[in-house]
Coordinates of C-alpha atoms and ligand atoms in Angstrom, one line a residue:
X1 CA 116.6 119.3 85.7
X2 CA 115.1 120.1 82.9
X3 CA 111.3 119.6 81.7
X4 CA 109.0 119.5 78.7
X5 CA 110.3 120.9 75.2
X6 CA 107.7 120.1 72.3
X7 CA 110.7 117.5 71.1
X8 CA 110.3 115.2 74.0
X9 CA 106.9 115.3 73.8
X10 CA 106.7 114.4 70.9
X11 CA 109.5 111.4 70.5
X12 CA 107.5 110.2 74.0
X13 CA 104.5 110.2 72.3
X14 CA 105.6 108.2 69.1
X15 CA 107.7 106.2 71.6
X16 CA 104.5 105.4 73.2
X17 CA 102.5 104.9 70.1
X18 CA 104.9 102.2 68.8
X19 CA 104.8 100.3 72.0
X20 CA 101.1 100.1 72.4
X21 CA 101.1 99.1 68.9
X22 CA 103.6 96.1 70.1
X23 CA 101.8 95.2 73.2
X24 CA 97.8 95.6 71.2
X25 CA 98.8 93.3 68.3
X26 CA 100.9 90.9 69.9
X27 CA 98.3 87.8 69.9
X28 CA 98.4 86.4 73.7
X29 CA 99.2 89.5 75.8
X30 CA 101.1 88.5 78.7
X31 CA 98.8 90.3 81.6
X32 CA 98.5 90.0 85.5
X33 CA 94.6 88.7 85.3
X34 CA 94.0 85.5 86.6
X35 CA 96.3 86.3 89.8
X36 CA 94.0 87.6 92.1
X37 CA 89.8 86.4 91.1
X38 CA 88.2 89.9 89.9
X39 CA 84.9 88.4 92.6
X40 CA 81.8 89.7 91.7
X41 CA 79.7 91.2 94.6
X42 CA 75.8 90.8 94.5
X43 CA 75.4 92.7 97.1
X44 CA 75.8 96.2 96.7
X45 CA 75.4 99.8 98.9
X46 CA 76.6 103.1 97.9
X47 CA 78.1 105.9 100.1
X48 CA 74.8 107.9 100.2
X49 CA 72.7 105.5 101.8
X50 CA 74.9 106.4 104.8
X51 CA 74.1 110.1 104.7
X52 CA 77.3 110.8 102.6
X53 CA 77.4 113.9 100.5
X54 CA 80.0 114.3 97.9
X55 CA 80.0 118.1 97.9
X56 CA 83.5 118.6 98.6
X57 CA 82.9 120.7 101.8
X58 CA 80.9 118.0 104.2
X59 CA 83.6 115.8 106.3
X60 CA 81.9 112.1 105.4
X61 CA 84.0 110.1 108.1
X62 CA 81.0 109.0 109.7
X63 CA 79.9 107.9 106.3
X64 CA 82.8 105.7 105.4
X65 CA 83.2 104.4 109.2
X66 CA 79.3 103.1 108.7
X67 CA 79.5 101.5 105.4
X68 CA 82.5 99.8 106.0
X69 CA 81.4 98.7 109.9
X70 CA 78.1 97.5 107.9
X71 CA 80.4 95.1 105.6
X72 CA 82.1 94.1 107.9
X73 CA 79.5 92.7 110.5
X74 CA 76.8 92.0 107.8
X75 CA 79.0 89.3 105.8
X76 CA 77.1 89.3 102.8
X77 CA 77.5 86.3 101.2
X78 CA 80.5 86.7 97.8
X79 CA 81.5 90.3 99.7
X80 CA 79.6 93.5 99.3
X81 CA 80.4 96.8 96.8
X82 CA 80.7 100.0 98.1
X83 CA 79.1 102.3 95.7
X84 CA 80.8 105.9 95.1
X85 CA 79.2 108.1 92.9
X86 CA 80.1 111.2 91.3
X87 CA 81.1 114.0 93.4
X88 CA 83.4 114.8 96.0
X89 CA 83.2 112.9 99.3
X90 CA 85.5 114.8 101.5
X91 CA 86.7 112.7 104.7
X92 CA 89.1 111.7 107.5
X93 CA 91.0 108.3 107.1
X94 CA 89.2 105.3 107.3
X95 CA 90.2 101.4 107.2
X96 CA 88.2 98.8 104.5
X97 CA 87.9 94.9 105.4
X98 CA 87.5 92.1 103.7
X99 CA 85.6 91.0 101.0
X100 CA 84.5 94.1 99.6
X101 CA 85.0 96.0 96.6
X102 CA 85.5 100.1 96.8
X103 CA 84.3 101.5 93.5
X104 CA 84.8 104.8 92.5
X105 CA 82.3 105.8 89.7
X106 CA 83.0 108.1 86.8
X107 CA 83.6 111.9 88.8
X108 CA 83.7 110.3 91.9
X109 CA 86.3 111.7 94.1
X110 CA 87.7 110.3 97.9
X111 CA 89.5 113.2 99.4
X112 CA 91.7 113.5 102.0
X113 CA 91.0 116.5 104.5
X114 CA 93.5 119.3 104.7
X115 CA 92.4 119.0 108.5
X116 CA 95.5 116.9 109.8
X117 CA 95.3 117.7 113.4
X118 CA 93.3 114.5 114.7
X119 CA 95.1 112.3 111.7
X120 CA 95.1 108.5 113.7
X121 CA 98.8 107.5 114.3
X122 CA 99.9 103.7 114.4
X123 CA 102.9 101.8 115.2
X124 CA 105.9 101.3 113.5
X125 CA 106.4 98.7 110.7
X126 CA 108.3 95.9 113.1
X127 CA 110.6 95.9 109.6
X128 CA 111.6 99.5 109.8
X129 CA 111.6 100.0 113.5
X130 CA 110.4 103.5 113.2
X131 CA 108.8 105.5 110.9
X132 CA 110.5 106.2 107.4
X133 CA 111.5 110.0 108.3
X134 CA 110.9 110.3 112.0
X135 CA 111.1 108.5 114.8
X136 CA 108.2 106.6 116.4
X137 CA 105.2 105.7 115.0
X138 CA 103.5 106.8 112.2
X139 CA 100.3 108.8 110.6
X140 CA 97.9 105.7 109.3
X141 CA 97.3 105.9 105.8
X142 CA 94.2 107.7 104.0
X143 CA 92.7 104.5 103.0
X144 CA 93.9 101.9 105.0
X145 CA 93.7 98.0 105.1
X146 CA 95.5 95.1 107.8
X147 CA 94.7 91.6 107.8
X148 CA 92.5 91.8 105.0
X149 CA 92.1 89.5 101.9
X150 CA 89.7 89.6 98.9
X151 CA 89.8 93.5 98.3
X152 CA 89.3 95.4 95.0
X153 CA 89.8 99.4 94.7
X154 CA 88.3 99.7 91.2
X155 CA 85.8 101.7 89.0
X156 CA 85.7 104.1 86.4
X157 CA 88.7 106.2 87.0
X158 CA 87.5 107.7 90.3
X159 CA 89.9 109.9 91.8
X160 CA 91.6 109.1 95.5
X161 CA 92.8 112.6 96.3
X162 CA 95.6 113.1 99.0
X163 CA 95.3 116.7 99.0
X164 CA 98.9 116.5 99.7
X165 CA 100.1 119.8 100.1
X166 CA 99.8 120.4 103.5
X167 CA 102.0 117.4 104.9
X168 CA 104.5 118.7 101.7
X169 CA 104.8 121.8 103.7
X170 CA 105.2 120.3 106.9
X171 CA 107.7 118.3 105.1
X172 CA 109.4 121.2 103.8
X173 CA 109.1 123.6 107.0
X174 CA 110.3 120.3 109.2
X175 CA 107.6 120.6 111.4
X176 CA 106.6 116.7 110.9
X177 CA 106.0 115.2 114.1
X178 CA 105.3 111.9 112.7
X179 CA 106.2 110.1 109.5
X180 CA 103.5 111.1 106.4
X181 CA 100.6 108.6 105.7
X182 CA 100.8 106.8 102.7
X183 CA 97.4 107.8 100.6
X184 CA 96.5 103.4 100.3
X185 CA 98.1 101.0 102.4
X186 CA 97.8 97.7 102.6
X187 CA 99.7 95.3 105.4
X188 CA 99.5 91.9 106.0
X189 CA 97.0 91.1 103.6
X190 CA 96.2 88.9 100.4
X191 CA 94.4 88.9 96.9
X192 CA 94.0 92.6 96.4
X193 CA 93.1 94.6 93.1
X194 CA 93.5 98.2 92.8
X195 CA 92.3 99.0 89.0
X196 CA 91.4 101.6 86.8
X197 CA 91.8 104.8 89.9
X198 CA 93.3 107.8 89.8
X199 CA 95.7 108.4 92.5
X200 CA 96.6 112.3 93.1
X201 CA 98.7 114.4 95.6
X202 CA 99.7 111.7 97.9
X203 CA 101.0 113.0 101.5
X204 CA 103.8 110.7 100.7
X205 CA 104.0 106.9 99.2
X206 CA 101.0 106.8 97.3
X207 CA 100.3 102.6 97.3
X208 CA 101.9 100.4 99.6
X209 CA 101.5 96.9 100.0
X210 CA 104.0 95.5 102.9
X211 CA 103.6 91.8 104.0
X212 CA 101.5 91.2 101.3
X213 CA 101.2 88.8 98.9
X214 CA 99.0 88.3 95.3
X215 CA 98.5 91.9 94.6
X216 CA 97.4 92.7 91.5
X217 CA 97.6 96.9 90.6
X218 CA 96.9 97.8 87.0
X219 CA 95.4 100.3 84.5
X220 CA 96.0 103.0 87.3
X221 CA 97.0 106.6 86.9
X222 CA 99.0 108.2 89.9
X223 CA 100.1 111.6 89.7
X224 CA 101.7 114.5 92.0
X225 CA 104.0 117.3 91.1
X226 CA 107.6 116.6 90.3
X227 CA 109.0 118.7 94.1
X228 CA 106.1 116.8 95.9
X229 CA 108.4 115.2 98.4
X230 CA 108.8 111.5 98.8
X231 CA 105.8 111.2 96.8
X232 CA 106.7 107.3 95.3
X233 CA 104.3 105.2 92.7
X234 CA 103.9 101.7 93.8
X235 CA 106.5 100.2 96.9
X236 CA 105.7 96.6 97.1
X237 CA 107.9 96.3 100.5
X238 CA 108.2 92.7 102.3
X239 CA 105.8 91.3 99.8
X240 CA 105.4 88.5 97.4
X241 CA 103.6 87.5 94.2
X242 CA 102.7 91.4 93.0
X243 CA 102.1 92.2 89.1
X244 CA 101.7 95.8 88.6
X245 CA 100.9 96.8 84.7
X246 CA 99.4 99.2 81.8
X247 CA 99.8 102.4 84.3
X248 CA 100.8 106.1 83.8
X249 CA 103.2 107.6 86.7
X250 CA 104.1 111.1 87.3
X251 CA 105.4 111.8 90.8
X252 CA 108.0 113.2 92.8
X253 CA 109.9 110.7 93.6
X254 CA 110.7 106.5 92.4
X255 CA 107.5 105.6 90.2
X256 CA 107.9 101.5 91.3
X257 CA 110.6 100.9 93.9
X258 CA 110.7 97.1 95.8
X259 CA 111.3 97.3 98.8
X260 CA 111.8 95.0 102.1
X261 CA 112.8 97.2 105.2
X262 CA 115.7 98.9 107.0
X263 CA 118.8 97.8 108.6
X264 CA 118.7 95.9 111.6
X265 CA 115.3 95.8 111.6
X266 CA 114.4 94.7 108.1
X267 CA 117.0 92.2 109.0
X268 CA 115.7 90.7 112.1
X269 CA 112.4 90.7 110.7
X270 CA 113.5 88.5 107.7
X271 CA 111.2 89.2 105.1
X272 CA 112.3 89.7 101.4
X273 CA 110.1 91.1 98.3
X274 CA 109.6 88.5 95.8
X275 CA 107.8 87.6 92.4
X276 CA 107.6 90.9 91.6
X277 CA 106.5 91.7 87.9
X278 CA 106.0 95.4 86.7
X279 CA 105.2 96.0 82.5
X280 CA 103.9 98.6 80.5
X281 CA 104.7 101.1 82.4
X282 CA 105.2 105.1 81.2
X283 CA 106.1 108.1 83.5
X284 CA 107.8 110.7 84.5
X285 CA 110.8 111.3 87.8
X286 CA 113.1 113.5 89.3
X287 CA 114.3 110.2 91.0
X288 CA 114.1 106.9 89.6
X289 CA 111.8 105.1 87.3
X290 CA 112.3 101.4 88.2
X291 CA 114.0 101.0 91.4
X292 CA 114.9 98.3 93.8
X293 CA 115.8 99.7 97.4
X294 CA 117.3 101.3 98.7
X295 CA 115.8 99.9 102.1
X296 CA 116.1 95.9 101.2
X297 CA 117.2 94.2 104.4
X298 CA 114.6 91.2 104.0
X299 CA 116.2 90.9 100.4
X300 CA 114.9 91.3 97.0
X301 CA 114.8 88.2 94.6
X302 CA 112.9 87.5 91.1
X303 CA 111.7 91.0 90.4
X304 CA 110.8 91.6 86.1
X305 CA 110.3 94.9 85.4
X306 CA 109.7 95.2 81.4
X307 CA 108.0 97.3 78.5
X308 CA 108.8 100.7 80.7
X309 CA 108.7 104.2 79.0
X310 CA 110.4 106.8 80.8
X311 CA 110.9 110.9 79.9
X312 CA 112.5 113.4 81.8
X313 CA 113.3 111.4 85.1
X314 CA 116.7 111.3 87.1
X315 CA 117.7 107.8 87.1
X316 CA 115.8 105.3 84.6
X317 CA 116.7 101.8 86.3
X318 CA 118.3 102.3 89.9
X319 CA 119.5 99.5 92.3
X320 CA 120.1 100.9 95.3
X321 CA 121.6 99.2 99.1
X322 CA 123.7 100.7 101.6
X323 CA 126.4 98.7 104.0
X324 CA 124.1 98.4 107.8
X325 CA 121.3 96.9 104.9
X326 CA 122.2 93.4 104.8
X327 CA 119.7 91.7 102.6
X328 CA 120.2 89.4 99.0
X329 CA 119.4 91.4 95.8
X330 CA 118.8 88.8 93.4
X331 CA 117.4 87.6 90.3
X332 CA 116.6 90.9 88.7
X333 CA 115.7 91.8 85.1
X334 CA 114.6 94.7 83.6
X335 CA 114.0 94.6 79.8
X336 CA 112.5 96.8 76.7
X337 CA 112.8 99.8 78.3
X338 CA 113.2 103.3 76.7
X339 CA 114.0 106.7 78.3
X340 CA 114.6 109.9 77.5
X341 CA 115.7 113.4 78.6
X342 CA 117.2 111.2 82.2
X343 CA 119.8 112.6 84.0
X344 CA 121.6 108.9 84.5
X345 CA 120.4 105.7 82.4
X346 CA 121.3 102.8 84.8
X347 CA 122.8 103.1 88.0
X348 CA 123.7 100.2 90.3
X349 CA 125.3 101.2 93.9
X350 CA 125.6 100.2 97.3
X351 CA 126.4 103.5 99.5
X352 CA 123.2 104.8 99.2
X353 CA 120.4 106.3 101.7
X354 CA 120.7 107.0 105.1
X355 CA 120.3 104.7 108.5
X356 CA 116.8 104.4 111.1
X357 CA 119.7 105.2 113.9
X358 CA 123.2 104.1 115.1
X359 CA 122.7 100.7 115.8
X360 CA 122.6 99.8 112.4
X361 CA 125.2 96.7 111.9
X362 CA 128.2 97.9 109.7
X363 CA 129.4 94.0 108.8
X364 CA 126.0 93.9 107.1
X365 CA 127.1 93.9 104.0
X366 CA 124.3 93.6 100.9
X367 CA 125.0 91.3 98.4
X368 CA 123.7 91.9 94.3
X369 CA 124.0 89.4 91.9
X370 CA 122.4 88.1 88.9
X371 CA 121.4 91.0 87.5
X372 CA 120.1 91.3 83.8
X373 CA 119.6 94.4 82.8
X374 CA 118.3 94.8 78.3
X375 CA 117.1 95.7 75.2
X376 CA 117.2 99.5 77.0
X377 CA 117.1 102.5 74.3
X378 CA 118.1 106.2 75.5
X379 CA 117.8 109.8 74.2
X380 CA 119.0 112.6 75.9
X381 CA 121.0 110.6 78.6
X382 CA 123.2 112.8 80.4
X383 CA 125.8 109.8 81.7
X384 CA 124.9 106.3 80.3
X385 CA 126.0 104.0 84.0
X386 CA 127.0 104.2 87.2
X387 CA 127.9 100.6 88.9
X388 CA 129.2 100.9 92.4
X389 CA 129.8 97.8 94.0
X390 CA 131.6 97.6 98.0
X391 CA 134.9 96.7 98.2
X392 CA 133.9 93.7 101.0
X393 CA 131.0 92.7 98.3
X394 CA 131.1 93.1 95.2
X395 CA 128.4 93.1 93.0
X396 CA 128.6 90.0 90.9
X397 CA 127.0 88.4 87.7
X398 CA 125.9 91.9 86.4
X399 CA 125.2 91.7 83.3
X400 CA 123.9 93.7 80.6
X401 CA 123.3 93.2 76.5
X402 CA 121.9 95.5 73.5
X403 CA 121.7 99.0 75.5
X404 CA 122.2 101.9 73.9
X405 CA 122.1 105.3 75.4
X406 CA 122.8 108.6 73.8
X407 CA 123.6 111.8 75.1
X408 CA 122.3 115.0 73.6
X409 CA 123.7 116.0 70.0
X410 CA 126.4 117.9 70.4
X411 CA 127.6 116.8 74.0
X412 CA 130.6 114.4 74.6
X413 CA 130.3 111.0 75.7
X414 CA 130.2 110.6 79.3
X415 CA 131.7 107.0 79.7
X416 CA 130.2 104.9 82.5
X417 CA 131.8 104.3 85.9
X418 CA 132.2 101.1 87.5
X419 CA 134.0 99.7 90.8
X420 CA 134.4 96.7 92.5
X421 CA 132.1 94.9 90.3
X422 CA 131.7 91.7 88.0
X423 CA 129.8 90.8 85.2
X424 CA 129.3 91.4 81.4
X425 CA 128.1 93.4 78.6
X426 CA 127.4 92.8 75.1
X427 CA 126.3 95.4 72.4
X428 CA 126.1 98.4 74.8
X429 CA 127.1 101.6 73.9
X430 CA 128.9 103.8 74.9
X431 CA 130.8 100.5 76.1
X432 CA 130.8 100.2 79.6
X433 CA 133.9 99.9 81.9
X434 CA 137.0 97.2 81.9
X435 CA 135.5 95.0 84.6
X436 CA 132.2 93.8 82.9
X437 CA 133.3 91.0 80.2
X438 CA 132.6 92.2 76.4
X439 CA 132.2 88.8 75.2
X440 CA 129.8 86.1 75.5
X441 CA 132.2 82.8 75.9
X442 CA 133.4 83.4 78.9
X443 CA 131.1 82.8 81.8
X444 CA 131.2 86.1 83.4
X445 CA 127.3 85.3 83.3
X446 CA 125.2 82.9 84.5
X447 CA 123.0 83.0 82.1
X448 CA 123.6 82.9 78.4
X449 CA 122.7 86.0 77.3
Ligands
NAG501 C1 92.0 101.2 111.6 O1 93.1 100.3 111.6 C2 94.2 100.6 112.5 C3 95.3 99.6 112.3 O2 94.8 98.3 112.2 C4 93.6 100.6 113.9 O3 94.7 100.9 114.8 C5 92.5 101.6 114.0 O4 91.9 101.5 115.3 C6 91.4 101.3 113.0 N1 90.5 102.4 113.0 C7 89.2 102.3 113.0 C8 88.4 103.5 113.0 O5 88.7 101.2 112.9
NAG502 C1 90.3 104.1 82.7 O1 91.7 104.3 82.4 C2 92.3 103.2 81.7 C3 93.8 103.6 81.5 O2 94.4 103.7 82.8 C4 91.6 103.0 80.4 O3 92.2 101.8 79.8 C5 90.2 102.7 80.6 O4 89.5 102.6 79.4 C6 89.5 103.9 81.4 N1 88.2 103.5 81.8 C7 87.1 104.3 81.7 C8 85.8 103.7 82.1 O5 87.2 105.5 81.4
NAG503 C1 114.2 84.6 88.3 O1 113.1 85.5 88.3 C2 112.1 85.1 87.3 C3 111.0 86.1 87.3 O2 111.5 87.4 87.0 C4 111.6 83.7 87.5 O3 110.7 83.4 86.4 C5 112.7 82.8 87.5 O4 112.2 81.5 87.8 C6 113.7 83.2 88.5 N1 114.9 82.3 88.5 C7 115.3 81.6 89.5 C8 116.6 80.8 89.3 O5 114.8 81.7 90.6

């Protein structure tokens, strides 16, 4: 694909400038504070008073390992703030705990050794029965939390650096043994913040709460090259009540995809995604810029993705399942959304990712329905919609109202593609296929529209 041209730039930046116009004015800003308490900590360390030295050369495990084992067994009263100032504290993974608040001052910089050799290695998600791209366990996340609640990641726009290229390469040379660490991960825990960070060069998903619920991720920045492999945004996987909002994403791969777990694991496991809310978001994707799935076999339901800028990406919405998933998709709207320079606008299917092994189920079907997808404006769109339903499932009450996506000047129309699939459409152009309704009277929705 594609990238950059002084046009795009600048449509994206006026694109952007009349949207944050909207969303500044608008009296009553709909936001995600409130959620989880922003706690204030009276107690407070910083990095250094544990012999930490942020000249980007000195490995600070021991560092990290202390502070957070001093939190931890001290139990300040409120939760304590760990202090990182300016400079660039080189260390190994390490895991946080409760009740504390990681702050990354202005210049302050967490980096991930290139060193990957004694990289701790945990079990499996029980919802993925495996790692994501080999089997076993997997490498623990750079910053890692489980069990926790009452955590903030915040500051002012520190930097959490992955130095990611060298599990890229073992990506690339397939000399993985295990699956990559995320760069933050949080499982099983509750009333988390992650604000107002930098996240760079992830090994591979760069924030990932799974079995999680009130989550709260905003004013964050999170970048990586466009061929940094597997290299997604935000995955809120198996998790419930998460708002993520007013971020910048520029990866190489899905900026925000919901997830819940694969196959017959993610379906014994039983645990869907829900109350998921993602607005004001802007980036940048070879892949996808709002997706759902593809590995959703705890089901997805009540997921409102709205106010999203997107420029030269692959696929700007995506809903993606795959028979052997199982799992509801549900209650899914995505509003206000404009894209340009994407390869497709909105594509909805259900053959799509691979398997953890042979034993997946083929009689688990997924099912999609109620999906709203509107108000979505495109430049530049190579082919407008792809909705790919399964012949044993179709995907029903799909409906979509005042799209409009345009190719380049000069290029034909690339109609949209549709199969075994119900729904409706009103006011989209290029109209989409025979089998979604173009009329508002006749119940093809379930929701007036
Ligand atoms: C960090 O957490 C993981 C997973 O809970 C655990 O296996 C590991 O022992 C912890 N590491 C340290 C240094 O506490
Ligand atoms: C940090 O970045 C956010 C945008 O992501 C911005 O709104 C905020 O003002 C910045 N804060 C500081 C202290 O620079
Ligand atoms: C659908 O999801 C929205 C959030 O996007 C929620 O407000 C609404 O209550 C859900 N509807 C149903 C019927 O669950």
């Amino acid at each position: 694909m594609k990238h950059g041209g002084v046009w795009d730039v600048i449509t994206c930046f006026a694109a952007v400038l009349v949207f944050l116009q909207c969303f500044c004015s608008a009296a009553g800003l709909v936001t995600c504070s409130g959620m989880v308490p922003m706690a204030y900590r009276s107690d407070k360390i910083s990095i250094t008073d544990f012999g930490a030295v942020g000249d980007g050369r000195t490995l600070n495990t021991k560092a990290f390992r202390e502070a957070i084992y001093r939190i931890e067994h001290l139990k300040r009263r409120g939760g304590t703030l760990l202090y990182i100032p300016s400079g660039v504290y080189l260390t190994e993974s390490f895991n946080l705990t409760s009740r504390m608040t990681l702050y990354l001052a202005k210049g302050a910089v967490i980096q991930a050794t290139k060193d990957t050799t004694n990289w701790p290695l945990i079990a499996p998600l029980p919802s993925y029965g495996r790692g994501r791209e080999r089997p076993g366990g997997r490498y623990m996340s750079f910053i890692h939390g489980d069990g926790l609640h009452d955590v903030i990641i915040t500051g002012e726009n520190g930097t959490i650096d992955g130095q990611g290229e060298v599990w890229w390469t073992m990506w690339r040379q397939r000399t993985l043994q295990f699956t990559r660490p995320n760069l933050v991960e949080f499982k099983d825990s509750r009333g988390i913040i992650i604000s107002n960070v930098v996240f760079k060069n992830s090994p591979f998903w760069n924030i990932h709460p799974v079995y999680c619920s009130n989550v709260v991720i905003r004013y964050v920045t999170i970048l990586a090259p466009p061929d940094s492999p597997n290299t997604d945004g935000i995955d809120p996987d198996s998790s419930s009540h998460v708002c993520i909002e007013d971020s910048y994403i520029s990866t190489g791969d899905d900026l925000v995809a919901v997830k819940s777990g694969w196959d017959e694991y993610g379906i014994s496991y039983g645990r869907p995604s829900t109350d998921i809310t993602i607005r004001r978001l802007t980036g940048s994707s070879p892949f996808a810029g709002i997706a759902v799935g593809s590995e959703t076999s705890g089901g997805v339901t009540n997921v409102l993705a709205e106010h999203i800028t997107l420029y030269n990406t692959g696929i700007g919405i995506h809903l993606k399942t795959n028979i052997g998933r199982g799992g509801i998709i549900r209650n899914i709207t995505v509003s206000d959304v404009f894209m340009v320079n994407v390869r497709k606008g909105i594509k909805i299917a259900g053959d799509v990712g691979d398997h953890p092994d042979e034993n997946y189920n083929p009689n688990a079907l997924p099912v999609m329905k109620h999906i709203r997808i509107k108000n979505v404006w495109g430049e530049k769109v190579q082919q407008p919609g792809l909705i790919q339903g399964l012949k044993n499932s179709p995907f029903t009450d799909i409906c979509l109202s005042n799209i409009n996506l345009f190719g380049s000047s000069g290029a034909k129309n690339v109609p949209w593609k549709c199969a075994d699939v119900s729904g409706g459409a009103v006011q989209v152009s290029p109209s989409p296929c025979a089998e979604l309704v173009s009329s508002r009277q006749t119940g093809a929705c379930s929701v007036p529209f």
